[in-house]
PDB file of C-alpha atoms in Angstrom:
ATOM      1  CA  UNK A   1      10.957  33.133   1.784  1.00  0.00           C
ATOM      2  CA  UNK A   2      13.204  32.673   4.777  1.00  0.00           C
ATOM      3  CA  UNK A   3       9.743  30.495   6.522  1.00  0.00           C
ATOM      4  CA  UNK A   4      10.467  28.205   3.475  1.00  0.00           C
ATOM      5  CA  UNK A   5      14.019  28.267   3.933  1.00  0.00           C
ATOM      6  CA  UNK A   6      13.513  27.775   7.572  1.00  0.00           C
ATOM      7  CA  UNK A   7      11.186  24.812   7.159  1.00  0.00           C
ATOM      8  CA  UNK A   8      12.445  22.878   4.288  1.00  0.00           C
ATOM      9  CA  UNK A   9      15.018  20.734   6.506  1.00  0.00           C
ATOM     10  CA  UNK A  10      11.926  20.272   8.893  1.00  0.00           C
ATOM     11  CA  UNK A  11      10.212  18.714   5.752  1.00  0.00           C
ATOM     12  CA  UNK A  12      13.070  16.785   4.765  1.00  0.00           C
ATOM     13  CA  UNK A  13      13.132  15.170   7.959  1.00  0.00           C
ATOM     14  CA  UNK A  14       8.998  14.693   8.301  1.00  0.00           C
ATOM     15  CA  UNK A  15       9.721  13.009   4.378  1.00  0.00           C
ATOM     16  CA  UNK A  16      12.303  10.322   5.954  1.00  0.00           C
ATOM     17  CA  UNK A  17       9.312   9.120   7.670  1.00  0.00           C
ATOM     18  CA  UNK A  18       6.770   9.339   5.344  1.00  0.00           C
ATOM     19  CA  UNK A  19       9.204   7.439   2.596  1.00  0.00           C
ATOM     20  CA  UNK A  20       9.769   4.906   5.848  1.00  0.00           C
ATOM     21  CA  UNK A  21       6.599   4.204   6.399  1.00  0.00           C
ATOM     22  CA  UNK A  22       5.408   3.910   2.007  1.00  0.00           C
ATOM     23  CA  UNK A  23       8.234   1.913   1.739  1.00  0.00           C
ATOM     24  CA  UNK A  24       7.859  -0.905   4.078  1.00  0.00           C
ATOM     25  CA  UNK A  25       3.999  -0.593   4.094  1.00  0.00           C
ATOM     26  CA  UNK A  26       4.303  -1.587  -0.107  1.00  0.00           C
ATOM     27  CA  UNK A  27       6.864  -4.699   0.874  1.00  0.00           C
ATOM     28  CA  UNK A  28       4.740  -6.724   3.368  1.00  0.00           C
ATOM     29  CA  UNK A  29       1.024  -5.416   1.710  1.00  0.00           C
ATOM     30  CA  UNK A  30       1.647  -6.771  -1.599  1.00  0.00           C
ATOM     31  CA  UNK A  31       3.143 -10.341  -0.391  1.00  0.00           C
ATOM     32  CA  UNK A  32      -0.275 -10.299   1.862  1.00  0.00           C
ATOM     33  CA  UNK A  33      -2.566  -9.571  -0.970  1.00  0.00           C
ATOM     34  CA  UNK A  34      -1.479 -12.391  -2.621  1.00  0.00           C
ATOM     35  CA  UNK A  35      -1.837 -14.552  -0.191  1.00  0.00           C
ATOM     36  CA  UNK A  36      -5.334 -13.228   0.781  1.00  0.00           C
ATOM     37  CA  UNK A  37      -6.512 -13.657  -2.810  1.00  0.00           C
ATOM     38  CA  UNK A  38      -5.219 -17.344  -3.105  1.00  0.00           C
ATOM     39  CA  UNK A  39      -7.659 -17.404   0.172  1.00  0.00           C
ATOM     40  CA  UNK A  40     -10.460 -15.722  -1.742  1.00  0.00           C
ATOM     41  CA  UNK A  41     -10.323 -18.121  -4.861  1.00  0.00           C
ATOM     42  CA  UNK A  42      -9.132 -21.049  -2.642  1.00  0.00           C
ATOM     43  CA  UNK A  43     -12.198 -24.161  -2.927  1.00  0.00           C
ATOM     44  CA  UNK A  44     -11.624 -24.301   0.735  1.00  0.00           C
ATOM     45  CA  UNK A  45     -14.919 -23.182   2.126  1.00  0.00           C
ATOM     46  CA  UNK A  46     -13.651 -22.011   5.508  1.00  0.00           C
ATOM     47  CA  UNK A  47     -10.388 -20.034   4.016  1.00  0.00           C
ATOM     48  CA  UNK A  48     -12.552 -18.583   1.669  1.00  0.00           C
ATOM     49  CA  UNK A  49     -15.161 -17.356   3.993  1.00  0.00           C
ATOM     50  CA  UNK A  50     -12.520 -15.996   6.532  1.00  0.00           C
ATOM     51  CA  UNK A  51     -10.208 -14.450   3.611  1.00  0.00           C
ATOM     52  CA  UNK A  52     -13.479 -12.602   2.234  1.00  0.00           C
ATOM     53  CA  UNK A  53     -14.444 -11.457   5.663  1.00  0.00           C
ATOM     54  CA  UNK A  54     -11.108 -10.459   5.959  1.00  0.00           C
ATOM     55  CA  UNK A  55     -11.412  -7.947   2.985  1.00  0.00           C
ATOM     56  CA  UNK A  56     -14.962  -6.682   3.584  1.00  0.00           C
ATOM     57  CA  UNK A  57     -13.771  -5.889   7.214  1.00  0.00           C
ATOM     58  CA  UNK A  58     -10.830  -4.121   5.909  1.00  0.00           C
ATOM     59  CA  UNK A  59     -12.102  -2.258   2.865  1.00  0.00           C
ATOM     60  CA  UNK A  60     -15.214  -1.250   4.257  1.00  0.00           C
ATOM     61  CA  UNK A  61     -13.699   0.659   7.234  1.00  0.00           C
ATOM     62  CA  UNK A  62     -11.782   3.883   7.251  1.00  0.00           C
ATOM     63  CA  UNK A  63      -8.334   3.355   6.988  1.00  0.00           C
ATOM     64  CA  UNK A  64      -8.020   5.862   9.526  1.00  0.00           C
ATOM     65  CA  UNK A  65     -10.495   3.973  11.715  1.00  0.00           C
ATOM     66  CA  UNK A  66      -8.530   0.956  11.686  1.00  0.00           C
ATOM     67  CA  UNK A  67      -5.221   2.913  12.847  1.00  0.00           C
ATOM     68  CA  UNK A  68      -6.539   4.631  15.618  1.00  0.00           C
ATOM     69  CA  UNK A  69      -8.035   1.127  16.759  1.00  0.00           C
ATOM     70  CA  UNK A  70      -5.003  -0.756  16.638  1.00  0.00           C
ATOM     71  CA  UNK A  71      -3.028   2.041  18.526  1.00  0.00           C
ATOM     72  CA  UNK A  72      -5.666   3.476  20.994  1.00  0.00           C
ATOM     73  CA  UNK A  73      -8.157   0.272  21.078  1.00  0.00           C
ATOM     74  CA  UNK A  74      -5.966  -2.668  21.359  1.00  0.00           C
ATOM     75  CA  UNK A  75      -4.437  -1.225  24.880  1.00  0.00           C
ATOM     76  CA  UNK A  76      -7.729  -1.998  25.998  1.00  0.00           C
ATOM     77  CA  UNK A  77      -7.255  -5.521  25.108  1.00  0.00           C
ATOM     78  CA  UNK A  78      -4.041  -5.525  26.817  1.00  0.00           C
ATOM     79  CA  UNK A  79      -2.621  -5.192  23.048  1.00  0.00           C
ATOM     80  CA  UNK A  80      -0.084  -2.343  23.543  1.00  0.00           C
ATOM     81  CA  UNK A  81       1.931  -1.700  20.123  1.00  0.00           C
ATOM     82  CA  UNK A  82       4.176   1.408  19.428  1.00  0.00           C
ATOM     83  CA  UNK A  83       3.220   3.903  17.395  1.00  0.00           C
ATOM     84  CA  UNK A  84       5.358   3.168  14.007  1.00  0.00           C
ATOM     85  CA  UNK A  85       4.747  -0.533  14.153  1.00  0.00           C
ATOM     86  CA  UNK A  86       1.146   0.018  15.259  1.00  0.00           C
ATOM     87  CA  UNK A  87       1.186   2.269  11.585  1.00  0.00           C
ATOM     88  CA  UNK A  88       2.426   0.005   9.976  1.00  0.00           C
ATOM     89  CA  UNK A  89       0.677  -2.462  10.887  1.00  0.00           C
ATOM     90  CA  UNK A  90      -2.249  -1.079  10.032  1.00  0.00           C
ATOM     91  CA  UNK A  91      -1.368   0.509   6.377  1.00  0.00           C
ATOM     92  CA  UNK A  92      -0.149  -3.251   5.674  1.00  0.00           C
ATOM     93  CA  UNK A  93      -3.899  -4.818   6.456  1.00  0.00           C
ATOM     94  CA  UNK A  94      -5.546  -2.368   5.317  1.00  0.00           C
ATOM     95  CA  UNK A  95      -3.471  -1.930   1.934  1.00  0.00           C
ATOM     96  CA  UNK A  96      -3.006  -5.856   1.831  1.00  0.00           C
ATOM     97  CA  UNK A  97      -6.929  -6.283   1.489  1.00  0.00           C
ATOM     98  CA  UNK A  98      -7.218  -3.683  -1.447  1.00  0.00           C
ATOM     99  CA  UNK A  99      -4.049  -5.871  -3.197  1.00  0.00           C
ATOM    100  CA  UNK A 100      -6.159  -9.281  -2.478  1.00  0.00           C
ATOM    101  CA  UNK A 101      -8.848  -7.776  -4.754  1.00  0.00           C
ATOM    102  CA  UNK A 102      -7.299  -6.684  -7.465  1.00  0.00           C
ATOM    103  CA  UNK A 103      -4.685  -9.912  -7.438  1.00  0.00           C
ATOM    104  CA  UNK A 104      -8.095 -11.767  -7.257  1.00  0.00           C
ATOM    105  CA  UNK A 105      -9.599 -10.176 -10.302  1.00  0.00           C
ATOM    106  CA  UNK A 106      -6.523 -10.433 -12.090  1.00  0.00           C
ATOM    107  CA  UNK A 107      -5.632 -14.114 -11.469  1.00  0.00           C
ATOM    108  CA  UNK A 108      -9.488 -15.050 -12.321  1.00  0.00           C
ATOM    109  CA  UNK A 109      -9.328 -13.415 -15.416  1.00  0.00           C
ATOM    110  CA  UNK A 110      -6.931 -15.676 -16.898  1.00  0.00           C
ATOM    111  CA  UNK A 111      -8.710 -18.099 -19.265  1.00  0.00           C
ATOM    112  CA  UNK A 112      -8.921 -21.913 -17.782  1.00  0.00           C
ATOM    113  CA  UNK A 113      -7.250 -23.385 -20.595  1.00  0.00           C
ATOM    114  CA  UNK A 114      -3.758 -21.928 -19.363  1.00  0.00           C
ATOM    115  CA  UNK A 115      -4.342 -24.062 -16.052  1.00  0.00           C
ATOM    116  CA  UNK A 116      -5.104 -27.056 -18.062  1.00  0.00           C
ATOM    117  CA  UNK A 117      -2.455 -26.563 -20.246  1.00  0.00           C
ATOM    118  CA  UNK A 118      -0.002 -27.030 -17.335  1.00  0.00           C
ATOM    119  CA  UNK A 119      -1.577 -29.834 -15.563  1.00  0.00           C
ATOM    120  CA  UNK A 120      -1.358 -31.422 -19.007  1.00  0.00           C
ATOM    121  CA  UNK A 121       2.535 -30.396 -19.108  1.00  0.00           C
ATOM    122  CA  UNK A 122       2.873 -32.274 -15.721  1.00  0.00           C
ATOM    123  CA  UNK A 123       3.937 -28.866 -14.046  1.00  0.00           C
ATOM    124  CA  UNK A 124       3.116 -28.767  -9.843  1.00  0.00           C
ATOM    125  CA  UNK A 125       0.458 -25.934  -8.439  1.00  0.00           C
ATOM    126  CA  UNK A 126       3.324 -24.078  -7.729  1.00  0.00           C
ATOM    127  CA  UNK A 127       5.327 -23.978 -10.804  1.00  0.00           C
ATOM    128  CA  UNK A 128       1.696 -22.926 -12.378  1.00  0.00           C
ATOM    129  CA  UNK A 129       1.223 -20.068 -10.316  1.00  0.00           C
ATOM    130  CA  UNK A 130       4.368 -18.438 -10.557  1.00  0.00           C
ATOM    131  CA  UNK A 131       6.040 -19.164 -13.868  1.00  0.00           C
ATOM    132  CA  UNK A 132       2.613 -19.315 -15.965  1.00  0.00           C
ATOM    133  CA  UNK A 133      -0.744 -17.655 -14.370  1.00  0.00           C
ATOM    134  CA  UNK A 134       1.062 -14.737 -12.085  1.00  0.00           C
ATOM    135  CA  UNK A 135       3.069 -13.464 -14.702  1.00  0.00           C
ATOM    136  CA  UNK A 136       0.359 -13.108 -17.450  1.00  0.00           C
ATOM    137  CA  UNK A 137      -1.983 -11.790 -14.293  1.00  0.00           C
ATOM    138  CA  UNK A 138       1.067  -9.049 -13.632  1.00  0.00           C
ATOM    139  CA  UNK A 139       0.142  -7.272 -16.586  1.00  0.00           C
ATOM    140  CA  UNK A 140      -2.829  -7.058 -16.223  1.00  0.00           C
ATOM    141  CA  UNK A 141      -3.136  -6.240 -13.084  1.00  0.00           C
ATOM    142  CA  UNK A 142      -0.668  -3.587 -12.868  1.00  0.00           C
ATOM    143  CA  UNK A 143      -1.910  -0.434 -13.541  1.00  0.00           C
ATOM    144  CA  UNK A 144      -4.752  -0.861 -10.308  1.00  0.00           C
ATOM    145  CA  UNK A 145      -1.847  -1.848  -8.278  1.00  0.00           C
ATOM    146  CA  UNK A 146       0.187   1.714  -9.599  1.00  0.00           C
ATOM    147  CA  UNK A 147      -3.256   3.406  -8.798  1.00  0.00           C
ATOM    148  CA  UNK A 148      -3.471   2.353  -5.036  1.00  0.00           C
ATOM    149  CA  UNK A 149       0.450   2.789  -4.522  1.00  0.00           C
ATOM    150  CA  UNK A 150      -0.115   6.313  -5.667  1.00  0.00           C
ATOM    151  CA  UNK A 151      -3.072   6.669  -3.336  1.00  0.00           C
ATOM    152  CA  UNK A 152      -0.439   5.000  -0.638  1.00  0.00           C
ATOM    153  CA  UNK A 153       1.721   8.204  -0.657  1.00  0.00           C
ATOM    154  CA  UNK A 154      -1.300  10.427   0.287  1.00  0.00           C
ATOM    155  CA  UNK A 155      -2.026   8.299   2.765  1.00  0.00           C
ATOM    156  CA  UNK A 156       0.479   8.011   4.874  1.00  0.00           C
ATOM    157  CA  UNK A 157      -0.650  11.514   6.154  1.00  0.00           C
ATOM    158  CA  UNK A 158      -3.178   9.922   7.914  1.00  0.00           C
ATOM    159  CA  UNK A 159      -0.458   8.364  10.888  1.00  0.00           C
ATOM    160  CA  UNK A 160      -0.380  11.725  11.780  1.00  0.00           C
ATOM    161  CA  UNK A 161      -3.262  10.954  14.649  1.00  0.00           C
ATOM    162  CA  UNK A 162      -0.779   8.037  16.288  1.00  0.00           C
ATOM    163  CA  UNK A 163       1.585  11.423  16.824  1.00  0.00           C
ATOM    164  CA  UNK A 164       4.450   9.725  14.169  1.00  0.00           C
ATOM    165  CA  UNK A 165       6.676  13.092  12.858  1.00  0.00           C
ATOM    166  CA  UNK A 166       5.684  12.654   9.044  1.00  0.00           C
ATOM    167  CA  UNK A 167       5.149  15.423   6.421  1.00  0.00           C
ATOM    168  CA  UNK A 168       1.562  16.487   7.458  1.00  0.00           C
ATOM    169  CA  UNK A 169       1.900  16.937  11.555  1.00  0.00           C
ATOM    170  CA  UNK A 170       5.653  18.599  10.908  1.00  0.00           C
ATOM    171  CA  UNK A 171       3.517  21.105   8.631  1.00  0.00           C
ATOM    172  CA  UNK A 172       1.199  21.200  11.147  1.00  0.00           C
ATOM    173  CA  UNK A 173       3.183  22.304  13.967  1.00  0.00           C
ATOM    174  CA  UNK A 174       5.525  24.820  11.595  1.00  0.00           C
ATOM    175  CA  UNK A 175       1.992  26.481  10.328  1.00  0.00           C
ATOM    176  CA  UNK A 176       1.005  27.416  14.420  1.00  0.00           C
ATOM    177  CA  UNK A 177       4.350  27.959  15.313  1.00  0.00           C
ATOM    178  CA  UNK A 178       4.471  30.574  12.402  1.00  0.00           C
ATOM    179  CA  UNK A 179       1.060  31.592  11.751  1.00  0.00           C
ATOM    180  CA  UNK A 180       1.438  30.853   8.311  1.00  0.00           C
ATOM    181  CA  UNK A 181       0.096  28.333   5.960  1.00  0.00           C
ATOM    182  CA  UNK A 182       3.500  28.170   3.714  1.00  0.00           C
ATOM    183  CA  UNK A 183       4.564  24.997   5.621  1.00  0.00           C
ATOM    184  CA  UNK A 184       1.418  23.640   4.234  1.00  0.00           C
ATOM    185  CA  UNK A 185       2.026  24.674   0.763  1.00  0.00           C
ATOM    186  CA  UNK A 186       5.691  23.406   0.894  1.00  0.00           C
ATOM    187  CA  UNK A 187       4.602  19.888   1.878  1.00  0.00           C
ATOM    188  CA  UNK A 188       2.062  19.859  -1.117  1.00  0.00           C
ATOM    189  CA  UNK A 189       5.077  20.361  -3.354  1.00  0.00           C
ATOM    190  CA  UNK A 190       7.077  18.111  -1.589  1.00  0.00           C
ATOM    191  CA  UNK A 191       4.206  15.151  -2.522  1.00  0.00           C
ATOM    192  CA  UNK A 192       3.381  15.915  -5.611  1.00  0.00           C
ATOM    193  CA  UNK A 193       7.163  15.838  -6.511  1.00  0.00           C
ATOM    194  CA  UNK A 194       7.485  12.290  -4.572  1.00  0.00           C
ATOM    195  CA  UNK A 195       4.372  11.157  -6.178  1.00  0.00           C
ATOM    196  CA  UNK A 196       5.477  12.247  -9.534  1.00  0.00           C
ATOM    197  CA  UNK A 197       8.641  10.184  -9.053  1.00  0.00           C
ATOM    198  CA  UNK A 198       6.875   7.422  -8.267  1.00  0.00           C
ATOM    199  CA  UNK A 199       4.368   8.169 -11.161  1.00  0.00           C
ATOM    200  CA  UNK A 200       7.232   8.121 -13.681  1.00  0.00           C
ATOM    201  CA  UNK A 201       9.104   4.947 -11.855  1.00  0.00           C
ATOM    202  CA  UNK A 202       5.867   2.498 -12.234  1.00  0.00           C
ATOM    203  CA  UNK A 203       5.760   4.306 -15.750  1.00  0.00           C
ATOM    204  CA  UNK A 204       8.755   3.302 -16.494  1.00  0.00           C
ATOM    205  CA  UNK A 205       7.954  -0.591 -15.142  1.00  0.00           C
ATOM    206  CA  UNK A 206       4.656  -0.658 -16.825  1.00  0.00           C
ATOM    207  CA  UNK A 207       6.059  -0.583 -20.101  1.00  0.00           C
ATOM    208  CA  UNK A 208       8.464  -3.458 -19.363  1.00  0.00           C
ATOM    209  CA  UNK A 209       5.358  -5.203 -19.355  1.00  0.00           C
ATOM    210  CA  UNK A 210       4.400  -4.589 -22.970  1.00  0.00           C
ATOM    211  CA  UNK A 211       6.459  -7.948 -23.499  1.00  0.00           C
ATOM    212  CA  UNK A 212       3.283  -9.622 -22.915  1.00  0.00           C
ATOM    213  CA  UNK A 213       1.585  -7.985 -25.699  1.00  0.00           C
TER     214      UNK A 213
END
């Protein structure tokens, strides 16, 4: 009991970080998966092509991969980046690509005849997107996007190889340091009680949807 009392503000302080890092990862990745998917359905051949390489590259590597590039790779390039913003930066890609897809899906699956319907109305591209198709697309495409924010949390344990002081390496270092694996079992509670908040929070958002229905 007194390890657990003795690590919790440890944990608290590992969690600023990890909530840091969710937090501004969610802000710029979903703006960037909408843009990417706009690329992806675009008619421009060239956008499309480099928007849809864009995702492959992105989705089919290990996020993990992808952050230990940008930190430890690009230096080679003469690409230095600090460690948060080289995290972040690669949580935002790397999330933004899984957001293009299921923006993608969700703005294709919205039937033609609403698109016609507003050209007819005389309403611009713009006005169509955002007051008509991304709306109807938001409900449907919402509970993917509360699946992969979920799966966001988790991952944010993975910046623990750039050497950032979140949840999982504070754990990491209390566990040696003490010979015990209670720091361990103290940060699973603290994410399943973050994720649960967050589980109850898009919850709560997904049924201010049901105004579509």
């Amino acid at each position: 009991m007194n390890e657990i009392i003795t690590f919790i503000p440890q944990a608290l302080e590992g969690l600023k970080v990890t909530i840091e890092i969710f937090a501004i990862t969610l802000i710029f990745s979903i703006p960037l998966g909408v843009i990417i998917a706009l690329g992806r359905i675009s008619k421009i051949s060239i956008l499309k092509s480099i928007t849809g390489a864009y995702v492959l590259i992105l989705r089919g590597t290990p996020l993990l991969l992808q952050i230990l590039f940008i930190f430890f790779g690009l230096p080679l390039l003469n690409i230095s980046i600090p460690r948060f913003p080289a995290a972040i930066l690669a949580m935002v890609l790397n999330y933004g690509a899984y957001f293009a897809e299921i923006f993608r899906a969700g703005i294709l699956s919205i039937d033609k005849g609403q698109f016609e319907g507003a050209e007819v109305l005389g309403l611009s591209k713009k006005d169509t997107f955002f007051r008509i198709i991304m709306p109807q697309a938001l409900k449907k495409i919402f509970p993917p996007v509360a699946s992969e924010v979920v799966t966001l949390v988790k991952d944010t344990a993975l910046i623990y190889v750039v050497g950032l002081d979140e949840l999982l390496k504070i754990a990491k270092i209390a566990s040696n340091r003490l010979s015990s694996i209670m720091p361990f079992v103290v940060v699973a509670v603290v994410y399943l009680i973050f994720n649960g908040i967050i589980t109850k929070v898009l919850e709560f958002i997904e049924k201010k949807f049901n105004y579509y229905e």
